[in-house]
Amino acid sequence: MSEPPVQPLFASAARAVRKLQDLGDPLPADVVTQLSKLESSSLSDAERRTQLGTLLRPFVLLDVSIDEQGIASCAPGAAPPRLVQHGWRSFLVQVANPHRIEANLTAGNSGVYGVIDYLSHSARIALHDTLTVVPRIKDAWLDAKIAGPSELSGVEAEYKVISLYARDGGIKQGGLSLFAADEHNHHSLSRSPLQLAGFRTNFELREYAASFDFDCATAREIRLDIREPDGRSCMAAITVRDGQGRSYPSKAMRLAPDMFFHEHVYRATGEMIRLPEGQYQVTAIRGPEYRPVLLEANVDAGTEAIPITLDRWVDPASRGYYSGDPHIHAGGCSHYNVPSEGVTPETMIRHVRGEGLWLGSVLTWAPCYYHQKQFFSGESISPPAELEDPAMQAAQGMTWTPQPTDRDAESALRYDVEVSGFPSSHSGHLILLGLTDQDYPGTSLIEDWPSWNLPVLRWAKEQNALVGYAHCGVGLGVGTEELPNYIVPSFQGIGSNEIVVDVPLGAADFQCGGQFAPAAELNIWYHLLSVGFRTLMLGETDYPCMYDEGPGVGRTYVRLDEPPSGPQAIEAWTTGLRESASYFGDGRSHVFDLAVDGDVGREHRLDSPGPVRVSATVAAWLPEEPPPPPAGRPAYSAPVGWHLERSRIGTSRSVLVEAVLNGVAVASQELVADGTEQEVGFDVPVEESSWLALRILRSVHTQPIFLEVGGRPIRASRRSAQWLHDSVDQLWTVKSGFIRDDERAAARQAYDEAQAVYRSRREECETD
Amino acid sequence: MTHQAPAIGCCGPVDTDAPLAVTINPEARVNVARSGAPIGTLKPGEWHTLAVTVVNDGFVTGPLAVEAEPVSGLQLDLPVHELTGEHRQDAAFRVRLDAPTVVDVTLTFRALGALGGLANHSTVNLLLSARE
């Protein structure tokens, strides 16, 4: 065979090593460092090939050779075949492909065909509602899959990753075989390329599989005794890693409620996790109102439980502020390639409880609409966090029994709708909170819905729903961080586009954000407020689309007299949004009791211009030192997302609290983010009717207090009115082509009416 | 073997003769994948056009940019493609290898520059080969 070109060889090695890292099964750090140095070294190609082979050899479990027929022969590599019971281990595969065959490499497994839908990555079981397959997998103790890209690229040598699951413990004999399915030279009419690849090996006397005596470390069920500081039981996010950085349970294959895209799992007090004997680092947290608890755990023959006491630093509910995430999903998005599936309310409530959220709005949207809409009831629910399919999950090693906790009743779900993937989605994605009917009149398919948003909003508001826009900043960035700015955006994406039409017509209540650059998100809101509209802004996650860490990455806190609970929980919460104080952000900073001259009401009247006293209680928590960004992930969530760490002033522990009047920061005060509640106060001159809010940019923003001076409405910015007017023009230019012909005239009329409102308000403004 | 249920809706495989397929889902996530179509063999020193089929379920408009990590001996002509919001568009970029060789290049497709988070399926690696 000719020598493989060195650049593609190293590229495949680097990809495989990254994949091992992603799977929570990383190579030792010094090996990764050596690989990086070797890739860029000045050694000859031959020497680099040799040294690469030597460096990675100890981690190669399987040597695979592809012959000219495309048949794969496997032999044991140098890596010790050590597995873990009820867990996955991942190893390197070294492929020799001297005939440069391009094919798809697939791992054979032991009889679980059809059970687990690897293509889906949906973290749940395929076909569980149509076929009982439990008996089939009872005899299958070993499973294997190629992790990551499985295509043989056609180069003479490359590295792949194989993940192995062992259900049983002890020394077990097993074989591994791979099949190269060649789709480019496939001439059979009766067999798929993969079937043909397996079929060929049936007529050969050669042994194509590699045989191993696998050493499967026995895992034991360890009980997690998770407690609130006051001793109450609860749900929390638990991350367990061993000394090599491997995650438990393995991320290589998880079934709901454990998600493959999480490092953590959600467990309640008394629930189990399976661990072999060894040393572990355990991290526990329950959303941003808690500091992470880090502890070392030694698991040996006598270990039955790991005690964990959570560390809460702030309790907004004790001050009457109740958290909610108005935008989470149970199906669809990047994680579900078979998006008609998704997970059930029993899984979603586990995730919501584990993040310490009072409410989670589970929004059904296009890719999973017809499946997920079955969970809509028009009421809030707080189901037990049961397993979705206990028999199947037990067969996969998830034998723990879900446990109720003292705090279960404090979290609820409400199934509603996000108008995403619908005909009107070009106008922005609508969030409809508190629907009683989820089907637009006269429709049976998504495709039948209106092709612009206003009719949908009006239909939802007839149900007394609170309605608005998701991920408001998408496509609204204009290349500046200035706030407010007067650059009309191009409306390229799925932000709160049509809100500039809907708000002046009284059809939209809010926009959601807290995910992207503040200027892209807040600018449109500031302009609406500055011409006198009472538009709300909420924090959301769009879990697991925009963010996958968990629900409540972006969240909204609403001041209520009573906790939101029972079937009408969301209605109580949205009523509070309309009438009471609220703030949104990342949950790492909080603003309580924002008041003007001691009045916490949303509307405040002044007889004449003059100074007002703005006061609030603010709390924020940052670790004393900035933590290093997580390896392999964007720093602090998305590259431009909200996170208090991005508010840190230099390397200090302080952040800046700003008072904002009509969109402009008019006063500020540094606050030490040590977790304590601190009083802040500002004297703010008010010359005309205005709106006023507090913010810590990239972490928290309050709803405004509206100040009406001398009974005059807020008309604070002529330029804001003009910006909104011009934005309607731009929106029509970009989006009208997506509106159906028979709806376009009505849309044009609405756009005209909105512009007329802005022209009128522009003339009423006293200041530029 | 695996059970491979056919994906439906936004995430289904793209039927195309282009070697690369970009899909933009309703949440504006950009995904890129190799299709079954061959890339072909390049001639040293000559530009080779690689077609890309874009299926846009997100109504996303504006630039679709392609970024690449530098690879010695490989030249890339990666024009910014303008998304019109149409459901299906054709795009293309060009590659040139200086000499007979084989290289592995990683390409990242980006729309809506502000999006981050889970936009991590927007990268694909290609094996490019040049022979006389």
Tab-separated table of C-alpha atoms in Angstrom, chain A residues 256-624:
chain	number	residue	atom	x	y	z
A	256	ALA	CA	-34.320	10.022	28.649
A	257	PRO	CA	-34.418	11.564	31.195
A	258	ASP	CA	-30.609	11.537	30.857
A	259	MET	CA	-29.629	13.487	27.746
A	260	PHE	CA	-26.593	12.777	25.615
A	261	PHE	CA	-25.933	16.491	25.147
A	262	HIS	CA	-25.662	17.109	28.882
A	263	GLU	CA	-22.626	16.515	31.022
A	264	HIS	CA	-24.973	16.284	33.993
A	265	VAL	CA	-28.016	14.197	34.793
A	266	TYR	CA	-31.002	15.237	36.876
A	267	ARG	CA	-31.523	13.210	40.021
A	268	ALA	CA	-33.798	13.600	43.022
A	269	THR	CA	-32.954	12.864	46.613
A	270	GLY	CA	-32.664	9.111	47.005
A	271	GLU	CA	-32.289	8.319	43.307
A	272	MET	CA	-29.387	6.290	41.991
A	273	ILE	CA	-26.419	6.544	39.732
A	274	ARG	CA	-24.314	3.515	38.724
A	275	LEU	CA	-20.609	3.724	39.430
A	276	PRO	CA	-17.754	1.215	39.499
A	277	GLU	CA	-15.338	1.471	42.398
A	278	GLY	CA	-13.038	4.460	42.182
A	279	GLN	CA	-12.554	8.146	42.888
A	280	TYR	CA	-14.993	10.669	41.478
A	281	GLN	CA	-15.537	14.386	41.358
A	282	VAL	CA	-19.190	15.228	41.887
A	283	THR	CA	-20.713	18.619	41.064
A	284	ALA	CA	-24.227	19.530	42.176
A	285	ILE	CA	-26.260	22.602	41.345
A	286	ARG	CA	-29.916	23.535	41.032
A	287	GLY	CA	-29.912	26.465	38.662
A	288	PRO	CA	-28.246	29.860	38.999
A	289	GLU	CA	-29.776	30.582	42.416
A	290	TYR	CA	-27.251	28.096	43.779
A	291	ARG	CA	-23.473	28.038	43.867
A	292	PRO	CA	-22.015	24.825	42.453
A	293	VAL	CA	-21.060	22.294	45.122
A	294	LEU	CA	-17.895	20.348	44.310
A	295	LEU	CA	-16.955	17.253	46.260
A	296	GLU	CA	-14.664	14.264	45.950
A	297	ALA	CA	-16.309	10.882	46.377
A	298	ASN	CA	-14.608	7.560	46.934
A	299	VAL	CA	-16.745	4.623	45.862
A	300	ASP	CA	-15.726	1.267	47.300
A	301	ALA	CA	-17.401	-1.942	48.380
A	302	GLY	CA	-18.927	-0.260	51.396
A	303	THR	CA	-20.269	2.835	49.669
A	304	GLU	CA	-24.033	3.075	49.485
A	305	ALA	CA	-24.707	6.780	49.254
A	306	ILE	CA	-23.108	10.122	48.489
A	307	PRO	CA	-24.443	12.960	50.675
A	308	ILE	CA	-24.771	16.290	48.872
A	309	THR	CA	-25.936	19.546	50.464
A	310	LEU	CA	-26.760	22.260	47.953
A	311	ASP	CA	-25.506	25.816	48.385
A	312	ARG	CA	-28.229	28.359	47.701
A	313	TRP	CA	-27.103	31.999	47.573
A	314	VAL	CA	-30.384	33.742	46.758
A	315	ASP	CA	-34.046	32.874	47.139
A	316	PRO	CA	-36.159	35.206	44.997
A	317	ALA	CA	-39.341	33.311	45.888
A	318	SER	CA	-38.875	34.330	49.506
A	319	ARG	CA	-39.161	37.930	48.245
A	320	GLY	CA	-42.233	37.072	46.163
A	321	TYR	CA	-40.487	36.682	42.800
A	322	TYR	CA	-41.266	33.457	40.960
A	323	SER	CA	-39.161	32.176	38.078
A	324	GLY	CA	-40.343	30.916	34.724
A	325	ASP	CA	-38.866	29.981	31.406
A	326	PRO	CA	-41.390	30.762	28.671
A	327	HIS	CA	-39.599	28.847	25.950
A	328	ILE	CA	-38.483	25.233	26.295
A	329	HIS	CA	-39.074	22.254	24.038
A	330	ALA	CA	-39.678	18.549	24.492
A	331	GLY	CA	-38.930	17.660	20.894
A	332	GLY	CA	-37.365	18.841	17.707
A	333	CYS	CA	-34.247	20.911	17.121
A	334	SER	CA	-30.707	19.785	16.590
A	335	HIS	CA	-30.866	16.885	18.975
A	336	TYR	CA	-33.651	15.033	17.297
A	337	ASN	CA	-33.050	13.834	13.777
A	338	VAL	CA	-36.322	11.976	14.007
A	339	PRO	CA	-38.151	14.939	15.369
A	340	SER	CA	-41.586	13.421	15.602
A	341	GLU	CA	-40.426	11.943	18.879
A	342	GLY	CA	-39.020	14.081	21.665
A	343	VAL	CA	-39.539	13.360	25.336
A	344	THR	CA	-42.550	13.265	27.632
A	345	PRO	CA	-43.790	15.616	30.361
A	346	GLU	CA	-42.287	13.252	32.944
A	347	THR	CA	-38.836	14.006	31.562
A	348	MET	CA	-39.439	17.719	31.071
A	349	ILE	CA	-40.654	18.247	34.639
A	350	ARG	CA	-37.497	16.531	35.894
A	351	HIS	CA	-35.357	19.014	33.987
A	352	VAL	CA	-37.431	22.001	35.126
A	353	ARG	CA	-37.301	20.909	38.769
A	354	GLY	CA	-33.598	20.265	38.497
A	355	GLU	CA	-33.035	23.878	37.487
A	356	GLY	CA	-35.158	25.226	40.352
A	357	LEU	CA	-37.747	26.764	38.028
A	358	TRP	CA	-41.302	27.390	39.118
A	359	LEU	CA	-42.701	27.298	35.611
A	360	GLY	CA	-41.601	25.936	32.275
A	361	SER	CA	-43.572	26.603	29.116
A	362	VAL	CA	-43.101	23.560	26.909
A	363	LEU	CA	-43.799	24.837	23.433
A	364	THR	CA	-44.874	22.486	20.701
A	365	TRP	CA	-43.499	23.535	17.327
A	366	ALA	CA	-43.332	22.319	13.793
A	367	PRO	CA	-40.939	19.374	13.673
A	368	CYS	CA	-42.651	17.605	16.549
A	369	TYR	CA	-46.015	19.305	16.420
A	370	TYR	CA	-48.295	16.401	15.625
A	371	HIS	CA	-46.706	14.129	18.228
A	372	GLN	CA	-46.172	16.618	21.032
A	373	LYS	CA	-49.565	18.334	20.772
A	374	GLN	CA	-51.082	15.330	22.537
A	375	PHE	CA	-49.657	16.718	25.785
A	376	PHE	CA	-51.530	20.032	25.492
A	377	SER	CA	-54.355	20.282	28.001
A	378	GLY	CA	-54.916	24.004	28.440
A	379	GLU	CA	-53.810	23.650	32.056
A	380	SER	CA	-50.568	23.686	33.993
A	381	ILE	CA	-49.401	20.298	35.217
A	382	SER	CA	-46.903	19.042	37.755
A	383	PRO	CA	-46.544	15.327	37.035
A	384	PRO	CA	-44.256	12.940	38.916
A	385	ALA	CA	-40.839	12.639	37.298
A	386	GLU	CA	-41.347	9.052	36.225
A	387	LEU	CA	-39.222	7.158	33.716
A	388	GLU	CA	-40.670	7.144	30.217
A	389	ASP	CA	-40.477	3.366	29.694
A	390	PRO	CA	-39.324	1.628	32.875
A	391	ALA	CA	-38.943	-1.847	31.370
A	392	MET	CA	-36.801	-0.676	28.502
A	393	GLN	CA	-34.789	1.607	30.688
A	394	ALA	CA	-34.207	-1.169	33.193
A	395	ALA	CA	-32.936	-3.360	30.375
A	396	GLN	CA	-30.448	-0.615	29.594
A	397	GLY	CA	-29.298	-0.498	33.194
A	398	MET	CA	-31.493	2.300	34.452
A	399	THR	CA	-32.914	0.336	37.324
A	400	TRP	CA	-33.401	3.198	39.719
A	401	THR	CA	-36.802	4.134	40.963
A	402	PRO	CA	-37.878	7.780	40.648
A	403	GLN	CA	-38.400	9.450	43.981
A	404	PRO	CA	-40.761	12.266	44.925
A	405	THR	CA	-39.272	15.258	46.703
A	406	ASP	CA	-40.428	17.923	49.113
A	407	ARG	CA	-40.252	20.549	46.380
A	408	ASP	CA	-41.994	18.784	43.504
A	409	ALA	CA	-45.173	20.850	43.764
A	410	GLU	CA	-43.158	24.043	43.319
A	411	SER	CA	-42.517	23.336	39.635
A	412	ALA	CA	-45.070	23.088	36.853
A	413	LEU	CA	-45.213	22.734	33.092
A	414	ARG	CA	-47.597	24.353	30.692
A	415	TYR	CA	-47.800	22.993	27.156
A	416	ASP	CA	-48.384	25.775	24.639
A	417	VAL	CA	-47.294	26.650	21.109
A	418	GLU	CA	-44.352	28.277	19.386
A	419	VAL	CA	-45.302	29.246	15.845
A	420	SER	CA	-42.009	28.042	14.416
A	421	GLY	CA	-41.805	26.116	11.177
A	422	PHE	CA	-45.269	27.436	10.301
A	423	PRO	CA	-46.099	29.494	7.191
A	424	SER	CA	-45.748	32.747	9.128
A	425	SER	CA	-42.395	31.964	10.723
A	426	HIS	CA	-40.537	34.356	8.424
A	427	SER	CA	-42.246	37.139	10.377
A	428	GLY	CA	-40.700	35.904	13.615
A	429	HIS	CA	-41.558	33.009	15.891
A	430	LEU	CA	-44.579	33.592	18.085
A	431	ILE	CA	-44.867	32.334	21.636
A	432	LEU	CA	-48.465	31.867	22.723
A	433	LEU	CA	-48.753	31.467	26.509
A	434	GLY	CA	-51.947	30.270	28.142
A	435	LEU	CA	-53.878	28.944	25.156
A	436	THR	CA	-57.111	27.070	25.663
A	437	ASP	CA	-57.187	25.880	22.045
A	438	GLN	CA	-53.983	25.054	20.200
A	439	ASP	CA	-55.408	24.627	16.665
A	440	TYR	CA	-55.954	27.708	14.544
A	441	PRO	CA	-59.578	27.805	13.356
A	442	GLY	CA	-60.230	25.836	10.200
A	443	THR	CA	-56.826	24.175	10.094
A	444	SER	CA	-55.814	20.558	10.360
A	445	LEU	CA	-52.238	20.921	9.134
A	446	ILE	CA	-49.515	23.390	9.981
A	447	GLU	CA	-49.425	24.400	6.333
A	448	ASP	CA	-52.989	25.711	6.627
A	449	TRP	CA	-52.084	28.404	9.195
A	450	PRO	CA	-51.831	32.076	8.178
A	451	SER	CA	-48.692	33.177	6.381
A	452	TRP	CA	-48.179	36.258	8.545
A	453	ASN	CA	-48.448	36.675	12.284
A	454	LEU	CA	-51.137	39.205	13.076
A	455	PRO	CA	-54.124	36.853	12.525
A	456	VAL	CA	-52.485	34.246	14.762
A	457	LEU	CA	-51.842	36.788	17.494
A	458	ARG	CA	-55.415	38.059	17.412
A	459	TRP	CA	-56.785	34.515	17.584
A	460	ALA	CA	-54.573	33.759	20.590
A	461	LYS	CA	-55.460	36.983	22.377
A	462	GLU	CA	-59.136	36.102	22.031
A	463	GLN	CA	-58.252	33.214	24.339
A	464	ASN	CA	-56.691	35.695	26.776
A	465	ALA	CA	-53.262	34.297	26.002
A	466	LEU	CA	-50.151	36.391	26.563
A	467	VAL	CA	-48.480	36.558	23.167
A	468	GLY	CA	-45.174	37.707	21.812
A	469	TYR	CA	-41.966	36.881	20.042
A	470	ALA	CA	-39.191	34.370	20.644
A	471	HIS	CA	-35.407	34.882	20.387
A	472	CYS	CA	-35.956	38.524	19.574
A	473	GLY	CA	-32.401	39.368	18.558
A	474	VAL	CA	-31.924	36.867	15.756
A	475	GLY	CA	-31.256	38.795	12.574
A	476	LEU	CA	-31.569	42.196	14.271
A	477	GLY	CA	-27.894	42.875	14.923
A	478	VAL	CA	-26.595	45.957	13.131
A	479	GLY	CA	-22.894	45.782	13.975
A	480	THR	CA	-22.915	48.053	16.991
A	481	GLU	CA	-23.328	47.610	20.727
A	482	GLU	CA	-24.735	51.110	21.094
A	483	LEU	CA	-28.077	51.358	22.869
A	484	PRO	CA	-30.304	52.764	21.657
A	485	ASN	CA	-29.154	52.935	18.064
A	486	TYR	CA	-31.026	54.143	15.051
A	487	ILE	CA	-29.787	51.764	12.374
A	488	VAL	CA	-32.667	49.921	10.754
A	489	PRO	CA	-31.882	46.188	10.824
A	490	SER	CA	-32.136	43.970	7.790
A	491	PHE	CA	-34.529	41.515	9.500
A	492	GLN	CA	-32.568	38.564	8.114
A	493	GLY	CA	-33.697	35.959	10.580
A	494	ILE	CA	-36.302	34.887	13.068
A	495	GLY	CA	-36.205	37.676	15.635
A	496	SER	CA	-39.141	39.780	16.739
A	497	ASN	CA	-39.693	40.997	13.193
A	498	GLU	CA	-43.378	41.701	12.873
A	499	ILE	CA	-43.583	43.107	16.392
A	500	VAL	CA	-43.147	46.558	14.849
A	501	VAL	CA	-46.500	46.018	13.146
A	502	ASP	CA	-48.282	44.074	15.868
A	503	VAL	CA	-47.579	46.257	18.903
A	504	PRO	CA	-49.144	49.471	17.565
A	505	LEU	CA	-52.180	47.399	16.579
A	506	GLY	CA	-52.459	46.047	20.120
A	507	ALA	CA	-51.758	42.456	19.128
A	508	ALA	CA	-48.384	41.619	20.735
A	509	ASP	CA	-47.543	41.737	24.431
A	510	PHE	CA	-43.872	40.824	24.709
A	511	GLN	CA	-40.627	39.755	23.176
A	512	CYS	CA	-38.251	37.178	24.637
A	513	GLY	CA	-34.485	37.367	24.764
A	514	GLY	CA	-31.530	37.190	27.070
A	515	GLN	CA	-29.675	35.012	24.553
A	516	PHE	CA	-27.720	37.258	22.217
A	517	ALA	CA	-25.970	40.597	22.118
A	518	PRO	CA	-27.984	43.142	24.136
A	519	ALA	CA	-28.034	45.725	21.358
A	520	ALA	CA	-29.634	43.256	18.942
A	521	GLU	CA	-32.276	42.331	21.502
A	522	LEU	CA	-33.028	45.481	23.456
A	523	ASN	CA	-32.961	48.131	20.732
A	524	ILE	CA	-36.372	47.336	19.292
A	525	TRP	CA	-37.850	47.116	22.805
A	526	TYR	CA	-36.373	50.448	23.873
A	527	HIS	CA	-37.808	52.168	20.800
A	528	LEU	CA	-41.289	50.746	21.425
A	529	LEU	CA	-41.153	51.880	25.058
A	530	SER	CA	-39.914	55.326	24.108
A	531	VAL	CA	-42.984	56.045	22.004
A	532	GLY	CA	-45.340	54.966	24.765
A	533	PHE	CA	-46.055	51.256	24.334
A	534	ARG	CA	-46.125	48.954	27.381
A	535	THR	CA	-44.392	46.047	25.678
A	536	LEU	CA	-42.893	43.456	28.046
A	537	MET	CA	-39.581	41.713	27.696
A	538	LEU	CA	-38.953	38.187	29.037
A	539	GLY	CA	-35.896	36.013	29.435
A	540	GLU	CA	-36.043	32.619	27.761
A	541	THR	CA	-33.784	29.683	26.922
A	542	ASP	CA	-35.247	28.056	23.815
A	543	TYR	CA	-33.997	24.830	25.394
A	544	PRO	CA	-32.554	22.757	23.794
A	545	CYS	CA	-32.283	24.777	20.593
A	546	MET	CA	-30.450	27.984	21.389
A	547	TYR	CA	-29.001	26.596	24.609
A	548	ASP	CA	-28.705	22.988	25.673
A	549	GLU	CA	-27.399	23.299	29.243
A	550	GLY	CA	-30.891	23.049	30.668
A	551	PRO	CA	-34.122	25.000	31.041
A	552	GLY	CA	-33.773	28.386	32.694
A	553	VAL	CA	-30.519	29.551	31.117
A	554	GLY	CA	-32.586	32.620	30.340
A	555	ARG	CA	-35.429	33.193	32.791
A	556	THR	CA	-38.031	35.653	33.996
A	557	TYR	CA	-38.953	36.490	37.590
A	558	VAL	CA	-42.446	37.810	38.341
A	559	ARG	CA	-43.625	39.397	41.588
A	560	LEU	CA	-46.725	37.581	42.864
A	561	ASP	CA	-48.586	37.545	46.166
A	562	GLU	CA	-48.916	33.757	46.035
A	563	PRO	CA	-46.781	31.047	44.408
A	564	PRO	CA	-48.051	30.077	40.942
A	565	SER	CA	-49.539	26.625	41.343
A	566	GLY	CA	-52.387	24.415	40.225
A	567	PRO	CA	-54.016	24.225	36.790
A	568	GLN	CA	-54.037	28.013	36.434
A	569	ALA	CA	-50.381	28.543	37.368
A	570	ILE	CA	-49.379	30.089	34.048
A	571	GLU	CA	-52.391	32.392	34.092
A	572	ALA	CA	-51.361	33.670	37.536
A	573	TRP	CA	-47.821	34.203	36.310
A	574	THR	CA	-48.801	36.021	33.093
A	575	THR	CA	-51.247	38.191	35.027
A	576	GLY	CA	-48.335	39.152	37.237
A	577	LEU	CA	-46.302	39.996	34.165
A	578	ARG	CA	-49.008	42.358	32.979
A	579	GLU	CA	-49.671	44.031	36.290
A	580	SER	CA	-46.761	43.577	38.661
A	581	ALA	CA	-43.004	43.947	38.834
A	582	SER	CA	-40.749	41.560	36.976
A	583	TYR	CA	-37.245	41.201	35.642
A	584	PHE	CA	-35.421	38.844	33.329
A	585	GLY	CA	-31.898	37.629	32.782
A	586	ASP	CA	-29.536	34.778	33.506
A	587	GLY	CA	-30.552	34.314	37.156
A	588	ARG	CA	-27.094	35.257	38.402
A	589	SER	CA	-28.242	38.709	39.443
A	590	HIS	CA	-31.578	39.918	40.783
A	591	VAL	CA	-33.392	43.235	41.266
A	592	PHE	CA	-36.064	43.262	43.953
A	593	ASP	CA	-38.565	45.978	44.764
A	594	LEU	CA	-37.630	48.528	42.127
A	595	ALA	CA	-39.383	51.699	43.250
A	596	VAL	CA	-39.733	55.345	42.290
A	597	ASP	CA	-40.083	57.558	45.341
A	598	GLY	CA	-40.888	54.423	47.313
A	599	ASP	CA	-43.696	53.335	44.947
A	600	VAL	CA	-43.205	49.846	43.433
A	601	GLY	CA	-46.150	50.180	41.039
A	602	ARG	CA	-45.572	49.849	37.300
A	603	GLU	CA	-47.301	53.187	36.620
A	604	HIS	CA	-46.166	56.295	38.505
A	605	ARG	CA	-47.623	59.737	38.088
A	606	LEU	CA	-45.765	63.006	38.651
A	607	ASP	CA	-47.427	66.378	38.782
A	608	SER	CA	-44.466	68.172	37.275
A	609	PRO	CA	-40.920	67.569	36.047
A	610	GLY	CA	-38.264	67.098	38.687
A	611	PRO	CA	-35.963	64.581	40.308
A	612	VAL	CA	-37.209	61.173	41.469
A	613	ARG	CA	-35.564	58.743	43.867
A	614	VAL	CA	-35.033	55.318	42.313
A	615	SER	CA	-34.345	52.485	44.729
A	616	ALA	CA	-34.031	48.703	44.624
A	617	THR	CA	-32.443	45.752	46.363
A	618	VAL	CA	-29.884	44.079	44.118
A	619	ALA	CA	-28.015	40.823	44.558
A	620	ALA	CA	-25.464	39.215	42.256
A	621	TRP	CA	-23.005	36.419	42.641
A	622	LEU	CA	-19.733	35.849	40.859
A	623	PRO	CA	-16.900	33.627	42.013
A	624	GLU	CA	-14.034	35.709	43.350
